[in-house]
PDB file of C-alpha atoms and ligand atoms in Angstrom:
ATOM      1  CA  MET A  21      -0.153   0.400  -0.165  1.00 80.00           C
ATOM      2  CA  ARG A  22       1.438   3.375  -0.842  1.00 96.00           C
ATOM      3  CA  ARG A  23       1.439   6.425   1.671  1.00 97.00           C
ATOM      4  CA  LYS A  24      -0.039   9.295   0.563  1.00 98.00           C
ATOM      5  CA  LEU A  25       2.342  12.345   0.462  1.00 98.00           C
ATOM      6  CA  ILE A  26       1.042  15.898   0.161  1.00 98.00           C
ATOM      7  CA  VAL A  27       4.099  18.695  -1.032  1.00 98.00           C
ATOM      8  CA  GLY A  28       3.456  21.895  -0.668  1.00 98.00           C
ATOM      9  CA  ASN A  29       5.349  23.951  -3.075  1.00 98.00           C
ATOM     10  CA  TRP A  30       5.306  27.691  -1.945  1.00 98.00           C
ATOM     11  CA  LYS A  31       7.155  28.970  -5.371  1.00 98.00           C
ATOM     12  CA  MET A  32       8.494  32.832  -4.793  1.00 97.00           C
ATOM     13  CA  TYR A  33       6.076  33.614  -2.293  1.00 98.00           C
ATOM     14  CA  GLY A  34       6.193  34.209   1.437  1.00 97.00           C
ATOM     15  CA  ASP A  35       8.810  36.371   3.899  1.00 98.00           C
ATOM     16  CA  TYR A  36      10.322  35.524   7.175  1.00 98.00           C
ATOM     17  CA  ALA A  37       7.391  36.246   9.410  1.00 98.00           C
ATOM     18  CA  SER A  38       4.647  35.003   7.303  1.00 98.00           C
ATOM     19  CA  ASN A  39       6.745  31.399   6.760  1.00 98.00           C
ATOM     20  CA  GLU A  40       6.756  31.096  10.466  1.00 98.00           C
ATOM     21  CA  ALA A  41       3.170  31.936  11.174  1.00 98.00           C
ATOM     22  CA  LEU A  42       2.405  29.225   8.457  1.00 98.00           C
ATOM     23  CA  MET A  43       4.683  26.430   9.731  1.00 98.00           C
ATOM     24  CA  ASP A  44       3.312  27.355  13.239  1.00 98.00           C
ATOM     25  CA  ALA A  45      -0.322  26.627  11.798  1.00 98.00           C
ATOM     26  CA  LEU A  46       1.067  23.496  10.175  1.00 98.00           C
ATOM     27  CA  LEU A  47       2.796  22.158  12.860  1.00 98.00           C
ATOM     28  CA  SER A  48      -0.595  22.263  14.987  1.00 97.00           C
ATOM     29  CA  GLY A  49      -2.469  21.438  11.924  1.00 98.00           C
ATOM     30  CA  LEU A  50      -0.696  18.491  11.182  1.00 98.00           C
ATOM     31  CA  ARG A  51       0.360  17.155  14.265  1.00 96.00           C
ATOM     32  CA  ASP A  52      -1.890  14.190  14.655  1.00 95.00           C
ATOM     33  CA  LEU A  53      -2.449  13.264  10.931  1.00 96.00           C
ATOM     34  CA  ARG A  54      -0.320  10.267  10.966  1.00 95.00           C
ATOM     35  CA  ASN A  55      -1.283   7.998   7.915  1.00 97.00           C
ATOM     36  CA  ALA A  56       0.128  10.158   5.602  1.00 98.00           C
ATOM     37  CA  ASP A  57       3.329  12.225   4.504  1.00 98.00           C
ATOM     38  CA  TYR A  58       3.897  15.982   4.454  1.00 98.00           C
ATOM     39  CA  ALA A  59       6.058  18.332   3.279  1.00 98.00           C
ATOM     40  CA  VAL A  60       6.872  22.177   2.222  1.00 98.00           C
ATOM     41  CA  CYS A  61       9.478  22.866  -0.726  1.00 98.00           C
ATOM     42  CA  VAL A  62      10.597  26.882   0.167  1.00 98.00           C
ATOM     43  CA  PRO A  63      12.449  28.933  -1.295  1.00 98.00           C
ATOM     44  CA  HIS A  64      16.342  28.521  -1.126  1.00 98.00           C
ATOM     45  CA  PRO A  65      16.805  31.216   1.526  1.00 98.00           C
ATOM     46  CA  TYR A  66      14.065  29.826   3.888  1.00 98.00           C
ATOM     47  CA  LEU A  67      15.852  26.131   4.379  1.00 98.00           C
ATOM     48  CA  PHE A  68      17.277  27.298   7.787  1.00 98.00           C
ATOM     49  CA  GLN A  69      14.141  28.698   8.788  1.00 98.00           C
ATOM     50  CA  ALA A  70      12.062  25.659   7.088  1.00 98.00           C
ATOM     51  CA  GLN A  71      14.569  23.180   9.251  1.00 98.00           C
ATOM     52  CA  ALA A  72      15.078  25.168  12.676  1.00 98.00           C
ATOM     53  CA  ALA A  73      11.092  25.163  12.424  1.00 98.00           C
ATOM     54  CA  LEU A  74      10.091  21.822  11.510  1.00 98.00           C
ATOM     55  CA  LYS A  75      12.889  19.475  12.791  1.00 98.00           C
ATOM     56  CA  GLY A  76      11.793  16.143  14.618  1.00 97.00           C
ATOM     57  CA  SER A  77       7.961  17.156  13.657  1.00 98.00           C
ATOM     58  CA  ASN A  78       6.002  14.886  11.113  1.00 97.00           C
ATOM     59  CA  ILE A  79       6.525  17.625   8.575  1.00 98.00           C
ATOM     60  CA  GLY A  80       9.195  17.314   6.133  1.00 98.00           C
ATOM     61  CA  TRP A  81      11.035  20.203   4.073  1.00 98.00           C
ATOM     62  CA  GLY A  82      12.848  20.324   0.833  1.00 98.00           C
ATOM     63  CA  GLY A  83      14.083  22.790  -2.456  1.00 98.00           C
ATOM     64  CA  GLN A  84      12.365  23.479  -5.215  1.00 98.00           C
ATOM     65  CA  ASN A  85      15.181  22.951  -7.370  1.00 98.00           C
ATOM     66  CA  MET A  86      19.690  22.767  -7.649  1.00 97.00           C
ATOM     67  CA  SER A  87      21.954  22.589  -9.753  1.00 97.00           C
ATOM     68  CA  GLN A  88      22.903  19.653 -11.247  1.00 97.00           C
ATOM     69  CA  PHE A  89      26.463  20.381 -10.806  1.00 96.00           C
ATOM     70  CA  THR A  90      28.278  19.657  -7.166  1.00 94.00           C
ATOM     71  CA  GLY A  91      30.118  22.493  -6.556  1.00 90.00           C
ATOM     72  CA  GLY A  92      32.516  25.193  -9.083  1.00 93.00           C
ATOM     73  CA  ALA A  93      31.896  28.547 -10.383  1.00 96.00           C
ATOM     74  CA  PHE A  94      28.513  29.027 -11.072  1.00 95.00           C
ATOM     75  CA  THR A  95      27.188  32.157  -9.435  1.00 96.00           C
ATOM     76  CA  GLY A  96      23.768  32.438  -8.269  1.00 94.00           C
ATOM     77  CA  SER A  97      23.487  28.632  -8.521  1.00 96.00           C
ATOM     78  CA  VAL A  98      22.461  26.297  -4.948  1.00 97.00           C
ATOM     79  CA  ALA A  99      24.646  22.744  -5.096  1.00 97.00           C
ATOM     80  CA  PRO A 100      22.481  19.292  -4.114  1.00 97.00           C
ATOM     81  CA  GLN A 101      24.660  19.000  -1.041  1.00 96.00           C
ATOM     82  CA  MET A 102      23.756  22.709  -0.116  1.00 97.00           C
ATOM     83  CA  LEU A 103      20.552  21.025   0.013  1.00 98.00           C
ATOM     84  CA  ALA A 104      21.560  18.078   2.180  1.00 97.00           C
ATOM     85  CA  ASP A 105      23.280  20.384   4.723  1.00 97.00           C
ATOM     86  CA  PHE A 106      19.865  21.900   5.571  1.00 97.00           C
ATOM     87  CA  GLY A 107      18.618  18.605   6.334  1.00 97.00           C
ATOM     88  CA  CYS A 108      16.181  18.543   2.624  1.00 98.00           C
ATOM     89  CA  GLN A 109      14.540  14.954   2.417  1.00 98.00           C
ATOM     90  CA  TYR A 110      12.577  16.436  -1.087  1.00 98.00           C
ATOM     91  CA  VAL A 111      13.694  18.337  -4.367  1.00 98.00           C
ATOM     92  CA  ILE A 112      11.417  19.306  -6.871  1.00 98.00           C
ATOM     93  CA  ILE A 113      12.988  18.701  -9.920  1.00 98.00           C
ATOM     94  CA  GLY A 114      12.012  20.098 -13.589  1.00 97.00           C
ATOM     95  CA  HIS A 115       8.462  21.908 -12.512  1.00 97.00           C
ATOM     96  CA  SER A 116       6.709  23.558 -15.728  1.00 95.00           C
ATOM     97  CA  GLU A 117       7.678  26.822 -14.563  1.00 95.00           C
ATOM     98  CA  ARG A 118      11.491  26.174 -14.752  1.00 95.00           C
ATOM     99  CA  ARG A 119      11.256  23.567 -18.271  1.00 94.00           C
ATOM    100  CA  GLY A 120       9.290  26.830 -19.628  1.00 89.00           C
ATOM    101  CA  ALA A 121      10.282  30.392 -18.631  1.00 86.00           C
ATOM    102  CA  LEU A 122      13.628  29.228 -17.881  1.00 89.00           C
ATOM    103  CA  HIS A 123      14.379  26.571 -20.431  1.00 91.00           C
ATOM    104  CA  GLU A 124      15.391  23.527 -18.309  1.00 94.00           C
ATOM    105  CA  THR A 125      15.834  20.788 -20.727  1.00 94.00           C
ATOM    106  CA  ASN A 126      15.235  16.915 -20.128  1.00 93.00           C
ATOM    107  CA  PRO A 127      18.900  16.022 -19.861  1.00 94.00           C
ATOM    108  CA  MET A 128      19.418  18.944 -17.510  1.00 95.00           C
ATOM    109  CA  VAL A 129      16.468  17.653 -15.269  1.00 97.00           C
ATOM    110  CA  ALA A 130      17.935  13.868 -16.092  1.00 97.00           C
ATOM    111  CA  ALA A 131      21.208  15.066 -14.576  1.00 97.00           C
ATOM    112  CA  LYS A 132      19.509  16.816 -11.401  1.00 98.00           C
ATOM    113  CA  PHE A 133      17.531  14.240 -10.522  1.00 98.00           C
ATOM    114  CA  ALA A 134      20.776  11.650 -10.686  1.00 97.00           C
ATOM    115  CA  VAL A 135      22.527  13.662  -8.354  1.00 97.00           C
ATOM    116  CA  ALA A 136      19.846  13.834  -5.921  1.00 97.00           C
ATOM    117  CA  VAL A 137      19.599  10.141  -5.831  1.00 97.00           C
ATOM    118  CA  ARG A 138      23.457  10.072  -5.047  1.00 96.00           C
ATOM    119  CA  MET A 139      22.832  12.679  -2.130  1.00 95.00           C
ATOM    120  CA  GLY A 140      20.028  11.090  -0.537  1.00 96.00           C
ATOM    121  CA  ILE A 141      17.235  13.575  -1.510  1.00 98.00           C
ATOM    122  CA  LYS A 142      14.344  12.467  -2.890  1.00 98.00           C
ATOM    123  CA  PRO A 143      13.595  14.271  -5.904  1.00 98.00           C
ATOM    124  CA  ILE A 144      10.069  14.916  -7.008  1.00 98.00           C
ATOM    125  CA  LEU A 145      10.153  15.025 -10.866  1.00 98.00           C
ATOM    126  CA  CYS A 146       7.238  17.105 -12.550  1.00 98.00           C
ATOM    127  CA  LEU A 147       5.567  15.761 -15.845  1.00 97.00           C
ATOM    128  CA  GLY A 148       3.030  17.304 -17.910  1.00 97.00           C
ATOM    129  CA  GLU A 149       1.817  18.744 -21.055  1.00 96.00           C
ATOM    130  CA  THR A 150       1.357  22.290 -22.242  1.00 94.00           C
ATOM    131  CA  LEU A 151      -2.571  23.201 -23.457  1.00 94.00           C
ATOM    132  CA  GLU A 152      -1.106  23.040 -26.818  1.00 95.00           C
ATOM    133  CA  GLU A 153       0.064  19.677 -26.287  1.00 96.00           C
ATOM    134  CA  HIS A 154      -3.162  18.922 -24.656  1.00 95.00           C
ATOM    135  CA  ASP A 155      -5.230  19.873 -27.327  1.00 94.00           C
ATOM    136  CA  ALA A 156      -3.050  18.517 -30.276  1.00 96.00           C
ATOM    137  CA  GLY A 157      -4.111  14.925 -28.060  1.00 95.00           C
ATOM    138  CA  GLN A 158      -0.579  14.954 -27.270  1.00 96.00           C
ATOM    139  CA  ALA A 159      -0.501  14.407 -23.315  1.00 96.00           C
ATOM    140  CA  HIS A 160       0.464  10.605 -23.111  1.00 97.00           C
ATOM    141  CA  ASP A 161       3.432  11.241 -25.822  1.00 97.00           C
ATOM    142  CA  VAL A 162       4.769  14.548 -23.391  1.00 96.00           C
ATOM    143  CA  VAL A 163       4.985  12.545 -20.399  1.00 97.00           C
ATOM    144  CA  GLU A 164       6.594   9.597 -21.533  1.00 97.00           C
ATOM    145  CA  ARG A 165       9.201  11.774 -23.307  1.00 96.00           C
ATOM    146  CA  GLN A 166       9.723  13.682 -20.120  1.00 96.00           C
ATOM    147  CA  LEU A 167       9.893   9.977 -17.982  1.00 98.00           C
ATOM    148  CA  ASN A 168      11.977   8.431 -20.537  1.00 97.00           C
ATOM    149  CA  ALA A 169      14.370  11.109 -20.918  1.00 95.00           C
ATOM    150  CA  VAL A 170      15.051  10.208 -16.539  1.00 97.00           C
ATOM    151  CA  MET A 171      14.451   6.716 -16.356  1.00 98.00           C
ATOM    152  CA  ASN A 172      16.707   5.461 -19.252  1.00 96.00           C
ATOM    153  CA  GLU A 173      19.545   7.751 -17.973  1.00 95.00           C
ATOM    154  CA  VAL A 174      19.412   6.859 -14.291  1.00 96.00           C
ATOM    155  CA  GLY A 175      17.747   3.538 -14.482  1.00 97.00           C
ATOM    156  CA  VAL A 176      14.659   2.345 -13.251  1.00 98.00           C
ATOM    157  CA  GLU A 177      15.827   1.658  -9.697  1.00 98.00           C
ATOM    158  CA  ASN A 178      17.167   4.854  -8.985  1.00 98.00           C
ATOM    159  CA  LEU A 179      13.695   6.173 -10.675  1.00 98.00           C
ATOM    160  CA  GLY A 180      12.276   4.328  -7.710  1.00 98.00           C
ATOM    161  CA  LYS A 181      14.166   6.546  -4.781  1.00 98.00           C
ATOM    162  CA  GLY A 182      12.020   9.800  -6.406  1.00 98.00           C
ATOM    163  CA  ILE A 183       8.805  10.714  -6.755  1.00 98.00           C
ATOM    164  CA  LEU A 184       6.903  11.743  -9.599  1.00 98.00           C
ATOM    165  CA  ALA A 185       4.349  14.262 -10.092  1.00 98.00           C
ATOM    166  CA  TYR A 186       1.829  14.439 -12.822  1.00 98.00           C
ATOM    167  CA  GLU A 187       1.022  18.255 -13.326  1.00 97.00           C
ATOM    168  CA  PRO A 188      -0.748  19.113 -16.625  1.00 96.00           C
ATOM    169  CA  VAL A 189       0.713  22.843 -17.028  1.00 93.00           C
ATOM    170  CA  TRP A 190      -2.727  24.042 -18.207  1.00 94.00           C
ATOM    171  CA  ALA A 191      -4.431  23.179 -14.791  1.00 92.00           C
ATOM    172  CA  ILE A 192      -1.524  25.032 -12.333  1.00 92.00           C
ATOM    173  CA  GLY A 193      -2.261  28.008 -10.957  1.00 89.00           C
ATOM    174  CA  VAL A 194      -6.023  28.445 -12.636  1.00 90.00           C
ATOM    175  CA  GLY A 195      -8.267  27.369  -9.759  1.00 85.00           C
ATOM    176  CA  ARG A 196      -9.495  24.349 -12.015  1.00 84.00           C
ATOM    177  CA  GLY A 197      -7.815  21.232 -11.854  1.00 89.00           C
ATOM    178  CA  ALA A 198      -8.146  18.516 -14.230  1.00 91.00           C
ATOM    179  CA  ARG A 199     -10.944  15.749 -13.549  1.00 95.00           C
ATOM    180  CA  PRO A 200      -9.938  12.941 -11.630  1.00 97.00           C
ATOM    181  CA  GLU A 201     -10.616  10.388 -14.080  1.00 97.00           C
ATOM    182  CA  GLN A 202      -8.843  12.341 -16.810  1.00 95.00           C
ATOM    183  CA  ALA A 203      -6.081  12.683 -14.039  1.00 97.00           C
ATOM    184  CA  GLN A 204      -5.948   8.984 -13.350  1.00 98.00           C
ATOM    185  CA  SER A 205      -5.811   8.043 -16.806  1.00 97.00           C
ATOM    186  CA  ILE A 206      -2.408   9.699 -17.408  1.00 98.00           C
ATOM    187  CA  HIS A 207      -0.829   7.996 -13.915  1.00 98.00           C
ATOM    188  CA  ALA A 208      -1.840   4.979 -14.721  1.00 98.00           C
ATOM    189  CA  TYR A 209      -0.004   5.374 -18.112  1.00 98.00           C
ATOM    190  CA  LEU A 210       2.794   6.718 -15.865  1.00 98.00           C
ATOM    191  CA  ARG A 211       2.463   3.718 -14.002  1.00 98.00           C
ATOM    192  CA  LYS A 212       2.354   1.255 -17.367  1.00 98.00           C
ATOM    193  CA  LEU A 213       5.914   2.440 -18.414  1.00 98.00           C
ATOM    194  CA  VAL A 214       7.917   2.049 -14.977  1.00 98.00           C
ATOM    195  CA  ALA A 215       6.106  -1.385 -15.113  1.00 98.00           C
ATOM    196  CA  LYS A 216       7.588  -1.789 -18.327  1.00 97.00           C
ATOM    197  CA  LYS A 217      11.042  -1.689 -16.676  1.00 98.00           C
ATOM    198  CA  SER A 218      10.344  -3.109 -13.188  1.00 98.00           C
ATOM    199  CA  LYS A 219       6.779  -4.573 -11.916  1.00 98.00           C
ATOM    200  CA  ASP A 220       8.306  -3.590  -7.918  1.00 98.00           C
ATOM    201  CA  VAL A 221       9.535  -0.079  -8.891  1.00 98.00           C
ATOM    202  CA  ALA A 222       6.154   0.514 -10.568  1.00 98.00           C
ATOM    203  CA  LYS A 223       3.844  -0.743  -7.408  1.00 98.00           C
ATOM    204  CA  GLU A 224       5.798   1.186  -4.975  1.00 98.00           C
ATOM    205  CA  ILE A 225       6.843   4.357  -6.786  1.00 98.00           C
ATOM    206  CA  ARG A 226       4.497   7.226  -5.666  1.00 98.00           C
ATOM    207  CA  ILE A 227       2.787   9.310  -8.384  1.00 98.00           C
ATOM    208  CA  LEU A 228       1.427  12.834  -7.053  1.00 98.00           C
ATOM    209  CA  HIS A 229      -1.003  15.022  -8.627  1.00 98.00           C
ATOM    210  CA  GLY A 230      -0.707  18.877  -9.054  1.00 97.00           C
ATOM    211  CA  GLY A 231      -2.325  21.760 -10.676  1.00 96.00           C
ATOM    212  CA  SER A 232      -5.112  23.460  -8.502  1.00 95.00           C
ATOM    213  CA  VAL A 233      -5.551  20.764  -5.750  1.00 97.00           C
ATOM    214  CA  LYS A 234      -7.197  22.139  -3.102  1.00 97.00           C
ATOM    215  CA  PRO A 235      -9.550  21.068  -0.433  1.00 97.00           C
ATOM    216  CA  SER A 236     -12.646  20.879  -2.417  1.00 96.00           C
ATOM    217  CA  ASN A 237     -11.317  18.495  -5.113  1.00 96.00           C
ATOM    218  CA  ALA A 238      -8.534  16.670  -3.265  1.00 97.00           C
ATOM    219  CA  ALA A 239     -10.790  13.848  -2.042  1.00 98.00           C
ATOM    220  CA  LYS A 240     -11.800  12.500  -5.351  1.00 97.00           C
ATOM    221  CA  LEU A 241      -8.332  13.163  -6.937  1.00 98.00           C
ATOM    222  CA  LEU A 242      -6.807  10.921  -4.232  1.00 98.00           C
ATOM    223  CA  ALA A 243      -9.306   8.533  -4.067  1.00 98.00           C
ATOM    224  CA  MET A 244      -8.115   7.695  -7.668  1.00 98.00           C
ATOM    225  CA  PRO A 245      -6.351   4.818  -7.215  1.00 97.00           C
ATOM    226  CA  ASP A 246      -2.813   6.093  -9.214  1.00 98.00           C
ATOM    227  CA  ILE A 247      -3.132   9.221  -7.650  1.00 98.00           C
ATOM    228  CA  ASP A 248      -1.008   8.757  -4.621  1.00 98.00           C
ATOM    229  CA  GLY A 249      -0.708  12.322  -3.450  1.00 98.00           C
ATOM    230  CA  GLY A 250      -0.345  15.927  -4.368  1.00 98.00           C
ATOM    231  CA  LEU A 251       2.010  18.889  -5.611  1.00 98.00           C
ATOM    232  CA  VAL A 252       0.186  21.841  -4.006  1.00 98.00           C
ATOM    233  CA  GLY A 253       0.816  25.301  -5.160  1.00 98.00           C
ATOM    234  CA  GLY A 254      -1.453  27.940  -3.976  1.00 97.00           C
ATOM    235  CA  ALA A 255      -3.249  26.031  -1.933  1.00 97.00           C
ATOM    236  CA  SER A 256      -0.201  25.507   0.268  1.00 98.00           C
ATOM    237  CA  LEU A 257       0.151  29.142   0.921  1.00 98.00           C
ATOM    238  CA  ASP A 258      -2.723  29.087   3.638  1.00 98.00           C
ATOM    239  CA  ALA A 259      -2.966  26.852   6.209  1.00 98.00           C
ATOM    240  CA  ALA A 260      -6.720  26.741   5.953  1.00 98.00           C
ATOM    241  CA  ASP A 261      -6.707  25.238   2.524  1.00 98.00           C
ATOM    242  CA  PHE A 262      -3.314  23.371   3.054  1.00 98.00           C
ATOM    243  CA  VAL A 263      -4.158  21.278   6.233  1.00 98.00           C
ATOM    244  CA  PRO A 264      -7.490  20.371   5.163  1.00 98.00           C
ATOM    245  CA  ILE A 265      -5.835  18.308   2.026  1.00 98.00           C
ATOM    246  CA  CYS A 266      -3.329  16.907   4.808  1.00 98.00           C
ATOM    247  CA  ARG A 267      -6.049  15.780   6.064  1.00 98.00           C
ATOM    248  CA  ILE A 268      -8.195  14.152   3.185  1.00 98.00           C
ATOM    249  CA  ALA A 269      -4.922  12.460   2.701  1.00 98.00           C
ATOM    250  CA  HIS A 270      -4.471  11.328   6.250  1.00 97.00           C
ATOM    251  CA  SER A 271      -8.371   9.702   6.088  1.00 96.00           C
ATOM    252  CA  PHE A 272      -7.180   7.473   3.182  1.00 92.00           C
TER     253      PHE A 272
HETATM  254  P1  PGA N 325      -1.326  24.986  -8.385  1.00 75.00           P
HETATM  255  O1  PGA N 325       0.162  24.773  -8.307  1.00 75.00           O
HETATM  256  O2  PGA N 325      -2.102  24.188  -7.165  1.00 75.00           O
HETATM  257  O3  PGA N 325      -0.864  26.614  -7.656  1.00 75.00           O
HETATM  258  O4  PGA N 325      -1.806  25.036  -9.482  1.00 75.00           O
HETATM  259  C1  PGA N 325       0.736  23.424  -8.502  1.00 75.00           C
HETATM  260  C2  PGA N 325       2.170  23.447  -8.696  1.00 75.00           C
HETATM  261  O5  PGA N 325       2.458  24.140  -9.349  1.00 75.00           O
HETATM  262  O6  PGA N 325       3.043  22.469  -8.189  1.00 75.00           O
END
C-alpha cells in the first residue's frame, strides 16, 4: 500500500514572518495526522528557517530546484549538498515553470534527478503537457518522453528512489484542475511505463498530482487508484487550505 504524500510548493512566495506563522499553523494542524506524509518545498533562503521550525515533526521540507553540478564557479546556483546540509528530504525537479520560462531541458532534469538520488534527497520529478500539447492530443506522448529522459538516464531502480508528479501545465494556478478520471488515466499510463522496466518499482513509486489541488477537489483526486498524493501550489500558502488537504490524505 502506497502512503499518501502531500507536498506544498511555495514557489517564490512568503517572507520570514509569514513563513513562521504558516509553519506554526501547519505544526499544530498536522500534528495528529499520522497516516500520510507531508512536506513543504520552500525558497532556498528559507531552508534554514524550515529546518529550525520543522525538525523532529511529522512535516518534511525541501527545495524547489537545485543545480545539477555539485560545486564550482556557478554564480547564483545552489548545489545539491547545500540542500542536504539543511536537512532537505525532497527537491522538486523539472517543474513546468522552470522547463518553460527558465528553459530547463530533459537532459538537465535527468542530471538533477541523478545527483539528488546520489545525495540521498528524494527528487520529485514533475511531468506534464502544455495546453497546446493537451489540445493536440499529445499528453501521453509528452509525459512519456519526459519520463523516459530520466528513467533511461538513471535506470529504473534509481527512478524508484524518487517520486513522480503529474502536473498538467494548463491546470496549474488557474483554480480549475484536471478531472479525477482524466488525471487517473495519465497516472496509470505513467505507472505502466515504469512497470515495463520493473513491476516492483511501479508498484512502489508514488505519483503525486498537481495543478489546482485544493480542499474541494482533493478527496476525489486522492481516491483514484494511481494518485498517491498532491503537489500543491496556491493552496499550500494558507494553512486553512493546506491542512484540510492533508487531513483528506490522512483519511485514506
Ligand atoms: P497550483 O500549483 O496548486 O497553484 O496549481 C501547483 C504547482 O505548480 O506545483
